[in-house]
Amino acid sequence: MAVPLPTAETRWRCTLCGNLTRFDVTRRSKVVEYVHLDLAGEPTVEEREVLSESVESVRCRWCNAVDQIELVDRPGASA
């Protein structure tokens, strides 16, 4: 099931409990990273390019509902 992404004018809201602020998001990403290893062997990602990304599921942290998310207007968003 595709999960709609929030925009500058919208945000997520749980349709079961009304939560607007706390969600666990499962994403699938394909990225290319430039990793620099220091002399001790500790890696640091210095560049990251996202080739593709999709949200697979969203779970409400308040009521544990999965994929019961709707998009609602953000406060102050122009109509």
mmCIF file of N, CA and C in Angstrom:
data_model
loop_
_atom_site.group_PDB
_atom_site.id
_atom_site.type_symbol
_atom_site.label_atom_id
_atom_site.label_comp_id
_atom_site.label_asym_id
_atom_site.label_seq_id
_atom_site.Cartn_x
_atom_site.Cartn_y
_atom_site.Cartn_z
ATOM 1 N N MET A 1 0.851 -1.178 0.000
ATOM 2 C CA MET A 1 0.000 0.000 0.000
ATOM 3 C C MET A 1 0.891 1.233 0.000
ATOM 4 N N ALA A 2 0.664 2.144 -0.928
ATOM 5 C CA ALA A 2 1.441 3.379 -0.984
ATOM 6 C C ALA A 2 0.952 4.339 0.100
ATOM 7 N N VAL A 3 1.890 4.930 0.800
ATOM 8 C CA VAL A 3 1.561 5.883 1.857
ATOM 9 C C VAL A 3 1.778 7.284 1.300
ATOM 10 N N PRO A 4 0.779 8.158 1.383
ATOM 11 C CA PRO A 4 0.966 9.512 0.864
ATOM 12 C C PRO A 4 1.972 10.283 1.705
ATOM 13 N N LEU A 5 2.832 11.035 1.023
ATOM 14 C CA LEU A 5 3.839 11.827 1.725
ATOM 15 C C LEU A 5 3.309 13.215 2.044
ATOM 16 N N PRO A 6 3.653 13.755 3.220
ATOM 17 C CA PRO A 6 3.255 15.123 3.548
ATOM 18 C C PRO A 6 3.928 16.114 2.592
ATOM 19 N N THR A 7 3.279 17.253 2.412
ATOM 20 C CA THR A 7 3.816 18.315 1.577
ATOM 21 C C THR A 7 3.993 19.566 2.435
ATOM 22 N N ALA A 8 4.331 20.673 1.807
ATOM 23 C CA ALA A 8 4.468 21.938 2.534
ATOM 24 C C ALA A 8 3.124 22.401 3.100
ATOM 25 N N GLU A 9 2.015 21.954 2.492
ATOM 26 C CA GLU A 9 0.683 22.371 2.935
ATOM 27 C C GLU A 9 -0.051 21.316 3.751
ATOM 28 N N THR A 10 0.488 20.067 3.799
ATOM 29 C CA THR A 10 -0.224 18.990 4.491
ATOM 30 C C THR A 10 0.682 18.300 5.504
ATOM 31 N N ARG A 11 0.051 17.513 6.362
ATOM 32 C CA ARG A 11 0.778 16.687 7.334
ATOM 33 C C ARG A 11 -0.024 15.420 7.577
ATOM 34 N N TRP A 12 0.625 14.448 8.239
ATOM 35 C CA TRP A 12 -0.038 13.188 8.536
ATOM 36 C C TRP A 12 -0.939 13.328 9.754
ATOM 37 N N ARG A 13 -2.010 12.534 9.762
ATOM 38 C CA ARG A 13 -2.900 12.415 10.919
ATOM 39 C C ARG A 13 -3.404 10.987 10.962
ATOM 40 N N CYS A 14 -3.353 10.375 12.155
ATOM 41 C CA CYS A 14 -3.883 9.025 12.332
ATOM 42 C C CYS A 14 -5.408 9.109 12.317
ATOM 43 N N THR A 15 -6.048 8.300 11.470
ATOM 44 C CA THR A 15 -7.508 8.332 11.368
ATOM 45 C C THR A 15 -8.189 7.663 12.559
ATOM 46 N N LEU A 16 -7.447 6.866 13.335
ATOM 47 C CA LEU A 16 -8.062 6.174 14.474
ATOM 48 C C LEU A 16 -8.017 6.992 15.764
ATOM 49 N N CYS A 17 -6.870 7.628 16.061
ATOM 50 C CA CYS A 17 -6.752 8.326 17.345
ATOM 51 C C CYS A 17 -6.508 9.832 17.205
ATOM 52 N N GLY A 18 -6.222 10.311 16.001
ATOM 53 C CA GLY A 18 -6.015 11.739 15.803
ATOM 54 C C GLY A 18 -4.585 12.218 15.985
ATOM 55 N N ASN A 19 -3.650 11.324 16.266
ATOM 56 C CA ASN A 19 -2.250 11.689 16.445
ATOM 57 C C ASN A 19 -1.732 12.473 15.239
ATOM 58 N N LEU A 20 -1.021 13.555 15.523
ATOM 59 C CA LEU A 20 -0.422 14.384 14.471
ATOM 60 C C LEU A 20 1.097 14.432 14.542
ATOM 61 N N THR A 21 1.704 13.833 15.575
ATOM 62 C CA THR A 21 3.118 14.108 15.832
ATOM 63 C C THR A 21 4.042 12.910 15.950
ATOM 64 N N ARG A 22 3.575 11.709 16.197
ATOM 65 C CA ARG A 22 4.469 10.584 16.475
ATOM 66 C C ARG A 22 4.144 9.389 15.590
ATOM 67 N N PHE A 23 5.093 9.029 14.700
ATOM 68 C CA PHE A 23 4.892 7.919 13.776
ATOM 69 C C PHE A 23 6.194 7.150 13.600
ATOM 70 N N ASP A 24 6.086 5.847 13.416
ATOM 71 C CA ASP A 24 7.221 5.020 12.998
ATOM 72 C C ASP A 24 7.074 4.823 11.498
ATOM 73 N N VAL A 25 8.093 5.228 10.745
ATOM 74 C CA VAL A 25 8.038 5.198 9.286
ATOM 75 C C VAL A 25 9.041 4.161 8.777
ATOM 76 N N THR A 26 8.565 3.226 7.971
ATOM 77 C CA THR A 26 9.434 2.242 7.316
ATOM 78 C C THR A 26 9.651 2.702 5.892
ATOM 79 N N ARG A 27 10.921 2.950 5.539
ATOM 80 C CA ARG A 27 11.280 3.432 4.206
ATOM 81 C C ARG A 27 12.168 2.416 3.509
ATOM 82 N N ARG A 28 12.095 2.402 2.193
ATOM 83 C CA ARG A 28 13.027 1.624 1.367
ATOM 84 C C ARG A 28 13.790 2.649 0.539
ATOM 85 N N SER A 29 15.115 2.610 0.649
ATOM 86 C CA SER A 29 15.954 3.583 -0.045
ATOM 87 C C SER A 29 17.051 2.880 -0.839
ATOM 88 N N LYS A 30 17.403 3.493 -1.947
ATOM 89 C CA LYS A 30 18.573 3.071 -2.719
ATOM 90 C C LYS A 30 19.469 4.299 -2.783
ATOM 91 N N VAL A 31 20.678 4.178 -2.203
ATOM 92 C CA VAL A 31 21.570 5.321 -2.093
ATOM 93 C C VAL A 31 22.981 4.962 -2.548
ATOM 94 N N VAL A 32 23.705 5.997 -2.926
ATOM 95 C CA VAL A 32 25.136 5.873 -3.188
ATOM 96 C C VAL A 32 25.817 6.752 -2.153
ATOM 97 N N GLU A 33 26.751 6.172 -1.408
ATOM 98 C CA GLU A 33 27.455 6.930 -0.369
ATOM 99 C C GLU A 33 28.953 6.921 -0.619
ATOM 100 N N TYR A 34 29.568 8.063 -0.379
ATOM 101 C CA TYR A 34 31.024 8.164 -0.375
ATOM 102 C C TYR A 34 31.448 8.019 1.080
ATOM 103 N N VAL A 35 32.128 6.926 1.382
ATOM 104 C CA VAL A 35 32.545 6.619 2.751
ATOM 105 C C VAL A 35 34.045 6.845 2.862
ATOM 106 N N HIS A 36 34.434 7.647 3.847
ATOM 107 C CA HIS A 36 35.849 7.914 4.125
ATOM 108 C C HIS A 36 36.219 7.194 5.418
ATOM 109 N N LEU A 37 37.258 6.384 5.365
ATOM 110 C CA LEU A 37 37.749 5.689 6.553
ATOM 111 C C LEU A 37 38.973 6.437 7.068
ATOM 112 N N ASP A 38 38.965 6.766 8.379
ATOM 113 C CA ASP A 38 40.160 7.404 8.932
ATOM 114 C C ASP A 38 41.235 6.336 9.144
ATOM 115 N N LEU A 39 42.399 6.743 9.604
ATOM 116 C CA LEU A 39 43.516 5.797 9.744
ATOM 117 C C LEU A 39 43.235 4.696 10.755
ATOM 118 N N ALA A 40 42.304 4.950 11.683
ATOM 119 C CA ALA A 40 41.932 3.917 12.654
ATOM 120 C C ALA A 40 40.849 2.996 12.100
ATOM 121 N N GLY A 41 40.358 3.304 10.903
ATOM 122 C CA GLY A 41 39.346 2.458 10.277
ATOM 123 C C GLY A 41 37.915 2.868 10.563
ATOM 124 N N GLU A 42 37.698 4.024 11.213
ATOM 125 C CA GLU A 42 36.338 4.490 11.521
ATOM 126 C C GLU A 42 35.720 5.135 10.273
ATOM 127 N N PRO A 43 34.557 4.662 9.851
ATOM 128 C CA PRO A 43 33.936 5.217 8.641
ATOM 129 C C PRO A 43 33.140 6.494 8.918
ATOM 130 N N THR A 44 33.159 7.399 7.948
ATOM 131 C CA THR A 44 32.339 8.599 7.959
ATOM 132 C C THR A 44 31.736 8.751 6.570
ATOM 133 N N VAL A 45 30.414 8.916 6.509
ATOM 134 C CA VAL A 45 29.765 9.152 5.225
ATOM 135 C C VAL A 45 29.912 10.637 4.916
ATOM 136 N N GLU A 46 30.632 10.949 3.846
ATOM 137 C CA GLU A 46 30.883 12.339 3.497
ATOM 138 C C GLU A 46 29.935 12.852 2.422
ATOM 139 N N GLU A 47 29.413 11.970 1.591
ATOM 140 C CA GLU A 47 28.440 12.342 0.575
ATOM 141 C C GLU A 47 27.392 11.249 0.492
ATOM 142 N N ARG A 48 26.149 11.646 0.253
ATOM 143 C CA ARG A 48 25.060 10.676 0.130
ATOM 144 C C ARG A 48 24.112 11.151 -0.960
ATOM 145 N N GLU A 49 23.901 10.302 -1.957
ATOM 146 C CA GLU A 49 22.963 10.611 -3.037
ATOM 147 C C GLU A 49 21.828 9.591 -2.983
ATOM 148 N N VAL A 50 20.606 10.075 -2.821
ATOM 149 C CA VAL A 50 19.441 9.199 -2.794
ATOM 150 C C VAL A 50 18.983 8.967 -4.230
ATOM 151 N N LEU A 51 19.063 7.708 -4.669
ATOM 152 C CA LEU A 51 18.641 7.358 -6.021
ATOM 153 C C LEU A 51 17.143 7.123 -6.095
ATOM 154 N N SER A 52 16.591 6.503 -5.070
ATOM 155 C CA SER A 52 15.143 6.300 -4.979
ATOM 156 C C SER A 52 14.783 6.079 -3.512
ATOM 157 N N GLU A 53 13.560 6.435 -3.184
ATOM 158 C CA GLU A 53 13.099 6.259 -1.810
ATOM 159 C C GLU A 53 11.581 6.164 -1.818
ATOM 160 N N SER A 54 11.046 5.249 -1.028
ATOM 161 C CA SER A 54 9.600 5.128 -0.899
ATOM 162 C C SER A 54 9.261 4.783 0.547
ATOM 163 N N VAL A 55 8.113 5.254 0.979
ATOM 164 C CA VAL A 55 7.615 4.940 2.316
ATOM 165 C C VAL A 55 6.777 3.682 2.185
ATOM 166 N N GLU A 56 7.159 2.642 2.929
ATOM 167 C CA GLU A 56 6.447 1.367 2.846
ATOM 168 C C GLU A 56 5.283 1.290 3.818
ATOM 169 N N SER A 57 5.474 1.815 5.025
ATOM 170 C CA SER A 57 4.380 1.812 5.993
ATOM 171 C C SER A 57 4.609 2.895 7.036
ATOM 172 N N VAL A 58 3.503 3.295 7.647
ATOM 173 C CA VAL A 58 3.554 4.273 8.730
ATOM 174 C C VAL A 58 2.713 3.718 9.867
ATOM 175 N N ARG A 59 3.318 3.653 11.068
ATOM 176 C CA ARG A 59 2.617 3.141 12.257
ATOM 177 C C ARG A 59 2.485 4.261 13.265
ATOM 178 N N CYS A 60 1.283 4.450 13.779
ATOM 179 C CA CYS A 60 1.022 5.467 14.799
ATOM 180 C C CYS A 60 1.658 5.039 16.115
ATOM 181 N N ARG A 61 2.410 5.919 16.739
ATOM 182 C CA ARG A 61 3.055 5.614 18.019
ATOM 183 C C ARG A 61 2.064 5.630 19.174
ATOM 184 N N TRP A 62 0.931 6.287 19.020
ATOM 185 C CA TRP A 62 -0.043 6.371 20.109
ATOM 186 C C TRP A 62 -0.932 5.143 20.188
ATOM 187 N N CYS A 63 -1.451 4.681 19.035
ATOM 188 C CA CYS A 63 -2.421 3.575 19.071
ATOM 189 C C CYS A 63 -1.965 2.339 18.296
ATOM 190 N N ASN A 64 -0.761 2.383 17.711
ATOM 191 C CA ASN A 64 -0.180 1.259 16.963
ATOM 192 C C ASN A 64 -0.917 0.911 15.678
ATOM 193 N N ALA A 65 -1.786 1.781 15.193
ATOM 194 C CA ALA A 65 -2.465 1.530 13.925
ATOM 195 C C ALA A 65 -1.446 1.598 12.789
ATOM 196 N N VAL A 66 -1.549 0.662 11.845
ATOM 197 C CA VAL A 66 -0.629 0.621 10.711
ATOM 198 C C VAL A 66 -1.370 1.081 9.457
ATOM 199 N N ASP A 67 -0.770 2.032 8.758
ATOM 200 C CA ASP A 67 -1.294 2.556 7.501
ATOM 201 C C ASP A 67 -2.727 3.093 7.622
ATOM 202 N N GLN A 68 -3.020 3.695 8.752
ATOM 203 C CA GLN A 68 -4.302 4.381 8.959
ATOM 204 C C GLN A 68 -4.051 5.883 8.962
ATOM 205 N N ILE A 69 -3.316 6.349 7.960
ATOM 206 C CA ILE A 69 -2.851 7.720 7.922
ATOM 207 C C ILE A 69 -3.585 8.467 6.823
ATOM 208 N N GLU A 70 -3.950 9.705 7.120
ATOM 209 C CA GLU A 70 -4.522 10.567 6.106
ATOM 210 C C GLU A 70 -3.722 11.876 6.083
ATOM 211 N N LEU A 71 -3.848 12.603 4.995
ATOM 212 C CA LEU A 71 -3.219 13.910 4.889
ATOM 213 C C LEU A 71 -4.251 14.963 5.285
ATOM 214 N N VAL A 72 -3.850 15.875 6.173
ATOM 215 C CA VAL A 72 -4.693 16.999 6.565
ATOM 216 C C VAL A 72 -3.898 18.283 6.367
ATOM 217 N N ASP A 73 -4.596 19.407 6.278
ATOM 218 C CA ASP A 73 -3.925 20.693 6.092
ATOM 219 C C ASP A 73 -3.089 21.039 7.312
ATOM 220 N N ARG A 74 -1.938 21.665 7.067
ATOM 221 C CA ARG A 74 -1.117 22.189 8.156
ATOM 222 C C ARG A 74 -1.745 23.484 8.660
ATOM 223 N N PRO A 75 -1.584 23.809 9.936
ATOM 224 C CA PRO A 75 -2.085 25.084 10.427
ATOM 225 C C PRO A 75 -1.420 26.237 9.661
ATOM 226 N N GLY A 76 -2.216 27.183 9.251
ATOM 227 C CA GLY A 76 -1.675 28.348 8.557
ATOM 228 C C GLY A 76 -1.378 28.121 7.099
ATOM 229 N N ALA A 77 -1.646 26.918 6.576
ATOM 230 C CA ALA A 77 -1.410 26.658 5.147
ATOM 231 C C ALA A 77 -2.454 27.403 4.345
ATOM 232 N N SER A 78 -2.016 28.026 3.264
ATOM 233 C CA SER A 78 -2.958 28.791 2.442
ATOM 234 C C SER A 78 -3.942 27.852 1.763
ATOM 235 N N ALA A 79 -5.178 28.289 1.731
ATOM 236 C CA ALA A 79 -6.234 27.450 1.154
ATOM 237 C C ALA A 79 -6.346 27.607 -0.337
#
